[in-house]
Amino acid sequence: MAIITATKTPDRAAPLGERSVIGWIHKNLFSSWFNAILTLLTGYLVFITVTGVFNWGFTDATFVAENRRACYDNSLTGACWAGVIDWLDNIFYGRYPRDQIWRINVGAVLLVLWMAPLWMGRVKGKVLVGTGVVVFYPFLAGYLFSGGDKGLFMQVMVSGAIVALIANTANMLTGVLWGEFLPDFVLRVLGKSTAPDKTQRNILLALLFVVFTAVFVWQLSWTVEFVSWTKWGGLFLTMVISGIGIASSLPGGILLALGRRSKLTVVRVLCVAFIEVFRSVPLITVLFMATTMFPLFMPEGFVLNKLVQVIIAVILFNACYMAETVRAGLQAIPKGQYEAAHTIGLGYWRTTGLIIMPQALKHMIPNIVGSFIGLLKDTTLVSIIGLFDILGMLRSISKDMPWLGLHKEPLIFGAFLFFVLCFSMSKYSRHLEVKLSAGDQH
Amino acid sequence: MQRRTRIVTFAAMGAVAIMGATVASAQSTLDIVKERGHLRCQVGPPSAGYYNLDSDGNWYGLDVSVCQAVAAAIFGDITKMEIQSVSSQARFTALANGESDMLSRTATHTLTRDTQLGIDFLSPNFYDGQGFTVRRDSGITSALELKGAKVCVTTGTTTELNLTDFSRTNELGISNVTFEDYNVRDDTYLNGGCDAVTGDKSSMAGNIASFPVPAEHMILPETLSKEPLASAVRHGDNQWADIVRWSIFALINAEELGITQANVEEMRGSSKDPNVLRMLGAEGNLNEGLGLKKDWAYNIIKSVGNYGEIYEAYMGHGELGIGIDRAGSLNALWTNGGLMYSPPMR
């Protein structure tokens, strides 16, 4: 006879051993006498390591001192962070003139301001924002960092960049406040219809022209002092090299990858040769070739800019790695996608740009970001060829007389900085992946 | 990595040796420097005493002062100079290919370097030599007592070869403990990983000063090698070589004549010594052969001081000095038994 009731028997709570903290500890840490010993031993090791590091780096450490001798006088067993603190300007800005450092800070703030809309859900026209950053920001930042007389070209580009920045910021405001795209907003305020036609376009162009002229006249009234690239250094230089490297190696890599899969023999052979040559030599060799051998082939008195040579070398080197990553992504796209694109009448470029690349790039994000992180860390190699990037600066502290021999603390500080940079890049890539694959979750 | 860069370097040096003759050509280095408006002076990655960065990003040191002296001789202004810091693998190539106008760094003058790299060495501004550092409480007072000792040394340099030679010659059976980085070498020594450290005496003096308790360590009297550290210029431009050479001699000569940064103004006006007047340009025409202005030597001393003052500031006991006694060393003036000797300036 079956006992059937209409009501469900209430769930019983899990046994105490499953849900209490003590139960968890018992199960996971002290399940047998052998595991108990291991737990205690590990606990002890963790304890002495953590207290040791804490005592060295914090309790016994010296944060304010005139020189290393004063650190020793304070404590023989603690870290001497005073040296790192004394050198912070060098570590972040290199030998950049101290009264001009604000220019680097402004450049950094402008970049954040420019990129911010990309993270804001309500802002429209993200593709334009992204293009604006890549096309205009380098000119504005380039002038801000190096200064000197603006030629006519730089005057136009700087004005263009400022106009783009104004438009970008205005677009961000209209987006956040009213969820509207800037041109639509302008037209609405002017009382015109937003339907696309020639008059609307002409109004917008006229407005743009007025703003541009105003900015152009305004920028004629100021210049900033010239600062030679030889004074660039520290984290700033690392960011310049890796920033340009990152921004240029991805497009370069995509072109090379497409070239390598091209049906045109000459293009394919050139791309394959280029990729294979650069991939087969170490970066340091490429850097030495660019800075040491290259000038030998140039006419005497040829103006050498080591920084430009280094940046070009870094871009070429990383574009080749990127090309292979992109090619891997392209190969993962099923043939059906190409065929479907052809069926609806798309040509090569539109197939690639609208159908293939968006899918391929999404799959490649972990690898691409991996390359970017690698690139950021690889740029420290430039300290070997005499540029004072962050690593070069950190290593120089131990040679400065007041801090002679101080080498552990700077390197630990550098490791910390790099961890912060690389880990945030990595977290951001995870975030992007989740966001972009939202459509795939069935 | 290190090995690969070395191969690259040698390849580069080979190319330079071939091209050396062609690089030095049409325009004289002095004209190029004047036209550019500043001197490009090559040093190495920071090295205590010779060339260091301070926390404001300025260069200072013995070799930096030599660069400044040359800039002062040409322009009368030590700021018209750019310091280029080049790794030791690329140093001679960067000079030979025209990137640097001169080299003033811890480069030892040797026959091979002088003859095969398309460069010329000038007069030394520092005489260094390899030695040993030991703990005072070890009781060792001579390098010959280092029988069977473990000695920390940086790898891939002549330092290591000299140590091996010294050990073989004296049958000491020293075992080398090698390091790539000299900071790690010193840490190992401080933590008892080896009985002694070997390296250039000048840099070891600086390192000892940076140890937790400097008084516990000492440098042994023996010197294993000759290390005349000299400036160098590209081969083939004799006028330029003369300018750099005599800028250094001017520093030494000024010390001998008692001209200092403080009294150079007064000496030019009121000295009775024709040697002083000739050198400072108040009499004669020493500048003409060099192609410089009349007050070139005056500008040098006015801007950087004489050799003794520079030595005291960076190698001696000045605030930024690494604390090497000058008296009785090879770097004393010849009148005090050292090797610092300038030919007569007349």
Coordinates of C-alpha atoms in Angstrom, one line a residue, chain A residues 118-419:
Chain A
L118 CA 32.9 53.9 -25.1
W119 CA 31.9 52.6 -21.7
M120 CA 28.6 54.4 -21.4
G121 CA 25.6 52.5 -22.5
R122 CA 23.4 55.5 -23.4
V123 CA 25.9 57.3 -25.6
K124 CA 25.3 56.9 -29.3
G125 CA 27.9 56.8 -32.2
K126 CA 30.5 54.6 -30.5
V127 CA 32.2 53.8 -33.8
L128 CA 32.8 57.5 -34.5
V129 CA 34.1 57.9 -31.0
G130 CA 36.6 55.0 -31.4
T131 CA 37.7 56.3 -34.8
G132 CA 38.1 59.8 -33.4
V133 CA 40.4 58.6 -30.7
V134 CA 42.6 56.6 -33.1
V135 CA 42.7 59.4 -35.8
F136 CA 42.9 62.6 -33.8
Y137 CA 44.2 61.8 -30.3
P138 CA 47.8 61.0 -31.5
F139 CA 48.1 64.5 -33.0
L140 CA 46.8 66.3 -30.0
A141 CA 48.9 64.2 -27.5
G142 CA 51.9 64.3 -29.8
Y143 CA 51.9 68.1 -29.9
L144 CA 51.2 68.3 -26.2
F145 CA 54.1 66.0 -25.3
S146 CA 56.7 67.3 -27.7
G147 CA 55.7 71.0 -28.1
G148 CA 57.6 73.5 -30.1
D149 CA 56.4 75.5 -33.1
K150 CA 53.3 74.1 -34.8
G151 CA 53.7 73.9 -38.5
L152 CA 50.6 74.5 -40.7
F153 CA 49.9 70.8 -40.7
M154 CA 50.1 70.4 -37.0
Q155 CA 48.0 73.6 -36.6
V156 CA 45.2 72.0 -38.7
M157 CA 45.5 68.6 -37.0
V158 CA 45.6 70.0 -33.5
S159 CA 42.5 72.2 -34.3
G160 CA 40.8 69.2 -35.8
A161 CA 41.6 67.1 -32.7
I162 CA 40.2 69.8 -30.4
V163 CA 37.0 70.1 -32.4
A164 CA 36.7 66.3 -32.4
L165 CA 37.2 66.4 -28.6
I166 CA 34.6 69.1 -28.1
A167 CA 32.1 67.2 -30.3
N168 CA 32.9 64.0 -28.5
T169 CA 32.4 65.5 -25.1
A170 CA 29.1 67.2 -26.2
N171 CA 27.9 63.9 -27.7
M172 CA 28.7 62.3 -24.3
L173 CA 26.6 64.9 -22.5
T174 CA 23.6 64.7 -24.9
G175 CA 23.9 60.9 -24.7
V176 CA 23.9 60.7 -20.9
L177 CA 21.3 63.4 -20.4
W178 CA 18.8 62.7 -23.2
G179 CA 20.0 59.5 -24.8
E180 CA 20.4 61.4 -28.1
F181 CA 23.1 61.4 -30.8
L182 CA 24.7 64.9 -31.0
P183 CA 23.7 65.8 -34.6
D184 CA 20.1 64.8 -33.9
F185 CA 20.2 66.9 -30.7
V186 CA 21.6 69.9 -32.6
L187 CA 19.0 69.7 -35.2
R188 CA 16.2 69.3 -32.7
V189 CA 17.4 72.4 -30.8
L190 CA 17.5 74.4 -34.0
G191 CA 14.0 73.2 -34.7
K192 CA 14.8 71.2 -37.9
S193 CA 13.6 67.8 -38.7
T194 CA 16.2 65.0 -38.1
A195 CA 15.3 63.2 -41.4
P196 CA 18.5 62.9 -43.4
D197 CA 18.6 65.3 -46.4
K198 CA 21.0 67.8 -47.8
T199 CA 19.9 70.9 -45.9
Q200 CA 20.4 69.1 -42.6
R201 CA 23.9 68.0 -43.6
N202 CA 24.8 71.5 -44.7
I203 CA 23.6 73.0 -41.4
L204 CA 25.8 70.6 -39.5
L205 CA 28.8 71.2 -41.8
A206 CA 28.4 74.9 -41.5
L207 CA 28.3 74.6 -37.7
L208 CA 31.4 72.4 -37.8
F209 CA 33.2 74.9 -39.9
V210 CA 32.4 77.8 -37.5
V211 CA 33.6 75.8 -34.5
F212 CA 36.7 74.7 -36.4
T213 CA 37.6 78.3 -37.4
A214 CA 37.1 79.5 -33.9
V215 CA 39.3 76.8 -32.5
F216 CA 41.9 77.3 -35.2
V217 CA 42.2 81.1 -34.4
W218 CA 42.3 80.3 -30.7
Q219 CA 45.1 77.8 -31.0
L220 CA 47.2 80.3 -32.9
S221 CA 47.5 82.2 -29.7
W222 CA 49.4 79.6 -27.7
T223 CA 52.3 77.2 -28.1
V224 CA 53.9 74.9 -25.5
E225 CA 57.7 74.7 -24.9
F226 CA 59.6 72.2 -27.0
V227 CA 60.7 69.1 -25.1
S228 CA 63.1 66.7 -26.8
W229 CA 62.1 63.1 -26.9
T230 CA 65.4 62.3 -25.3
K231 CA 63.8 63.6 -22.1
W232 CA 60.8 61.3 -22.3
G233 CA 61.0 58.3 -19.9
G234 CA 59.5 56.3 -17.1
L235 CA 56.0 54.9 -17.2
F236 CA 55.1 57.7 -19.6
L237 CA 57.5 56.4 -22.3
T238 CA 56.4 52.8 -21.6
M239 CA 52.8 53.9 -22.2
V240 CA 53.7 55.9 -25.4
I241 CA 55.5 52.9 -26.9
S242 CA 53.1 50.3 -25.9
G243 CA 50.0 52.5 -26.6
I244 CA 51.1 53.2 -30.2
G245 CA 52.2 49.6 -30.5
I246 CA 48.8 48.3 -29.4
A247 CA 46.8 50.8 -31.5
S248 CA 48.8 50.1 -34.7
S249 CA 49.6 46.4 -34.4
L250 CA 46.0 45.3 -34.5
P251 CA 45.1 47.0 -37.8
G252 CA 48.5 46.0 -39.1
G253 CA 48.0 42.4 -38.0
I254 CA 44.5 42.3 -39.6
L255 CA 45.9 43.5 -43.0
L256 CA 48.8 41.1 -42.8
A257 CA 46.5 38.2 -42.0
L258 CA 44.2 39.1 -44.9
G259 CA 47.2 39.4 -47.1
R260 CA 48.4 36.0 -46.1
R261 CA 45.1 34.5 -47.1
S262 CA 44.8 36.5 -50.3
K263 CA 44.5 34.9 -53.7
L264 CA 46.9 37.5 -55.2
T265 CA 50.3 35.7 -55.3
V266 CA 52.5 38.8 -54.9
V267 CA 50.6 40.1 -51.9
R268 CA 50.5 36.6 -50.3
V269 CA 54.2 36.0 -50.8
L270 CA 55.2 39.4 -49.4
C271 CA 53.0 39.0 -46.4
V272 CA 54.2 35.5 -45.6
A273 CA 57.9 36.6 -46.0
F274 CA 57.4 39.6 -43.8
I275 CA 55.6 37.7 -41.1
E276 CA 58.0 34.8 -41.1
V277 CA 61.1 37.0 -41.0
F278 CA 60.0 39.1 -38.1
R279 CA 58.6 36.2 -36.2
S280 CA 61.9 34.3 -36.5
V281 CA 64.1 36.9 -34.8
P282 CA 63.9 38.0 -31.2
L283 CA 62.6 41.5 -30.4
I284 CA 65.9 42.6 -29.0
T285 CA 67.6 41.9 -32.3
V286 CA 64.9 43.9 -34.2
L287 CA 65.5 46.7 -31.8
F288 CA 69.3 46.6 -32.2
M289 CA 68.9 46.5 -35.9
A290 CA 66.6 49.5 -35.9
T291 CA 68.7 51.6 -33.7
T292 CA 72.3 50.6 -34.4
M293 CA 72.4 49.2 -37.9
F294 CA 69.8 51.3 -39.6
P295 CA 71.8 54.6 -39.2
L296 CA 74.7 53.0 -41.0
F297 CA 72.7 52.8 -44.2
M298 CA 71.6 56.4 -43.9
P299 CA 73.5 59.4 -45.3
E300 CA 75.7 61.2 -42.9
G301 CA 74.0 63.9 -40.7
F302 CA 70.7 62.1 -41.2
V303 CA 68.4 63.1 -38.3
L304 CA 68.0 60.1 -36.1
N305 CA 65.1 59.7 -33.8
K306 CA 65.7 56.6 -31.8
L307 CA 62.2 56.7 -30.3
V308 CA 60.5 56.6 -33.7
Q309 CA 62.8 53.7 -34.8
V310 CA 61.9 51.8 -31.7
I311 CA 58.2 52.4 -32.1
I312 CA 58.3 51.3 -35.7
A313 CA 60.3 48.2 -34.7
V314 CA 57.8 47.3 -32.0
I315 CA 54.8 47.8 -34.3
L316 CA 56.3 45.6 -37.1
F317 CA 57.3 42.9 -34.6
N318 CA 53.9 42.8 -32.9
A319 CA 51.9 43.1 -36.1
C320 CA 53.4 39.8 -37.2
Y321 CA 52.3 38.0 -34.1
M322 CA 48.9 39.7 -34.3
A323 CA 48.6 38.6 -37.9
E324 CA 48.9 35.0 -36.9
T325 CA 46.4 35.4 -34.1
V326 CA 43.9 37.0 -36.5
R327 CA 44.6 34.2 -39.1
A328 CA 43.7 31.6 -36.5
G329 CA 40.5 33.5 -35.8
L330 CA 39.7 33.7 -39.5
Q331 CA 40.2 30.0 -40.0
A332 CA 37.7 29.2 -37.2
I333 CA 34.9 30.8 -39.3
P334 CA 33.0 28.1 -41.1
K335 CA 32.9 28.3 -44.9
G336 CA 29.2 28.6 -44.8
Q337 CA 29.5 32.1 -43.6
Y338 CA 31.5 33.2 -46.6
E339 CA 29.1 31.4 -48.9
A340 CA 26.1 33.0 -47.2
A341 CA 27.6 36.4 -47.6
H342 CA 28.3 35.8 -51.3
T343 CA 24.7 34.6 -51.7
I344 CA 23.3 37.9 -50.5
G345 CA 25.6 39.7 -52.9
L346 CA 28.4 41.0 -50.7
G347 CA 31.8 41.6 -52.2
Y348 CA 35.2 40.8 -50.6
W349 CA 35.5 43.8 -48.4
R350 CA 32.0 43.8 -47.1
T351 CA 32.1 40.1 -46.5
T352 CA 35.2 40.6 -44.5
G353 CA 34.2 43.7 -42.7
L354 CA 30.6 42.9 -41.9
I355 CA 30.4 39.1 -41.6
I356 CA 33.8 37.5 -41.0
M357 CA 35.8 40.0 -38.9
P358 CA 33.2 40.7 -36.3
Q359 CA 32.8 37.0 -35.6
A360 CA 36.5 36.2 -35.8
L361 CA 37.6 39.1 -33.6
K362 CA 35.2 38.1 -30.9
H363 CA 36.8 34.7 -30.7
M364 CA 40.3 36.2 -30.7
I365 CA 39.9 38.5 -27.8
P366 CA 41.7 36.4 -25.2
N367 CA 44.7 35.9 -27.6
I368 CA 44.7 39.5 -28.7
V369 CA 44.7 40.8 -25.2
G370 CA 47.4 38.2 -24.4
S371 CA 49.5 39.8 -27.1
F372 CA 48.8 43.3 -25.8
I373 CA 49.9 42.3 -22.3
G374 CA 53.0 40.7 -23.8
L375 CA 53.7 43.8 -25.8
L376 CA 53.4 46.0 -22.7
K377 CA 55.9 43.9 -20.9
D378 CA 58.2 43.5 -23.9
T379 CA 58.6 47.3 -24.1
T380 CA 60.9 47.1 -21.1
L381 CA 63.5 45.8 -23.5
V382 CA 64.1 49.3 -24.8
S383 CA 65.9 50.0 -21.5
I384 CA 68.7 47.8 -23.0
I385 CA 69.2 50.2 -26.0
G386 CA 69.4 53.2 -23.7
L387 CA 65.9 54.6 -23.5
F388 CA 64.9 55.3 -19.9
D389 CA 61.6 53.6 -19.8
I390 CA 60.1 52.5 -16.5
L391 CA 62.5 49.6 -16.0
G392 CA 65.5 51.7 -17.0
M393 CA 64.5 54.3 -14.4
L394 CA 63.9 51.7 -11.7
R395 CA 67.3 50.2 -12.3
S396 CA 69.0 53.7 -12.2
I397 CA 67.9 54.3 -8.6
S398 CA 70.5 51.9 -7.4
K399 CA 73.3 54.0 -9.0
D400 CA 72.2 57.4 -7.7
M401 CA 74.6 58.3 -5.0
P402 CA 72.1 59.0 -2.2
W403 CA 70.4 55.6 -3.0
L404 CA 73.4 53.6 -4.1
G405 CA 72.7 49.9 -4.1
L406 CA 69.0 50.3 -3.6
H407 CA 67.7 47.8 -6.1
K408 CA 65.1 45.5 -4.5
E409 CA 62.5 48.0 -3.6
P410 CA 62.3 49.7 -7.0
L411 CA 61.9 46.4 -8.8
I412 CA 59.2 45.3 -6.4
F413 CA 57.4 48.6 -6.9
G414 CA 57.8 48.1 -10.7
A415 CA 56.4 44.6 -10.4
F416 CA 53.4 46.0 -8.6
L417 CA 52.8 48.7 -11.2
F418 CA 53.0 46.1 -14.0
F419 CA 50.7 43.8 -12.2

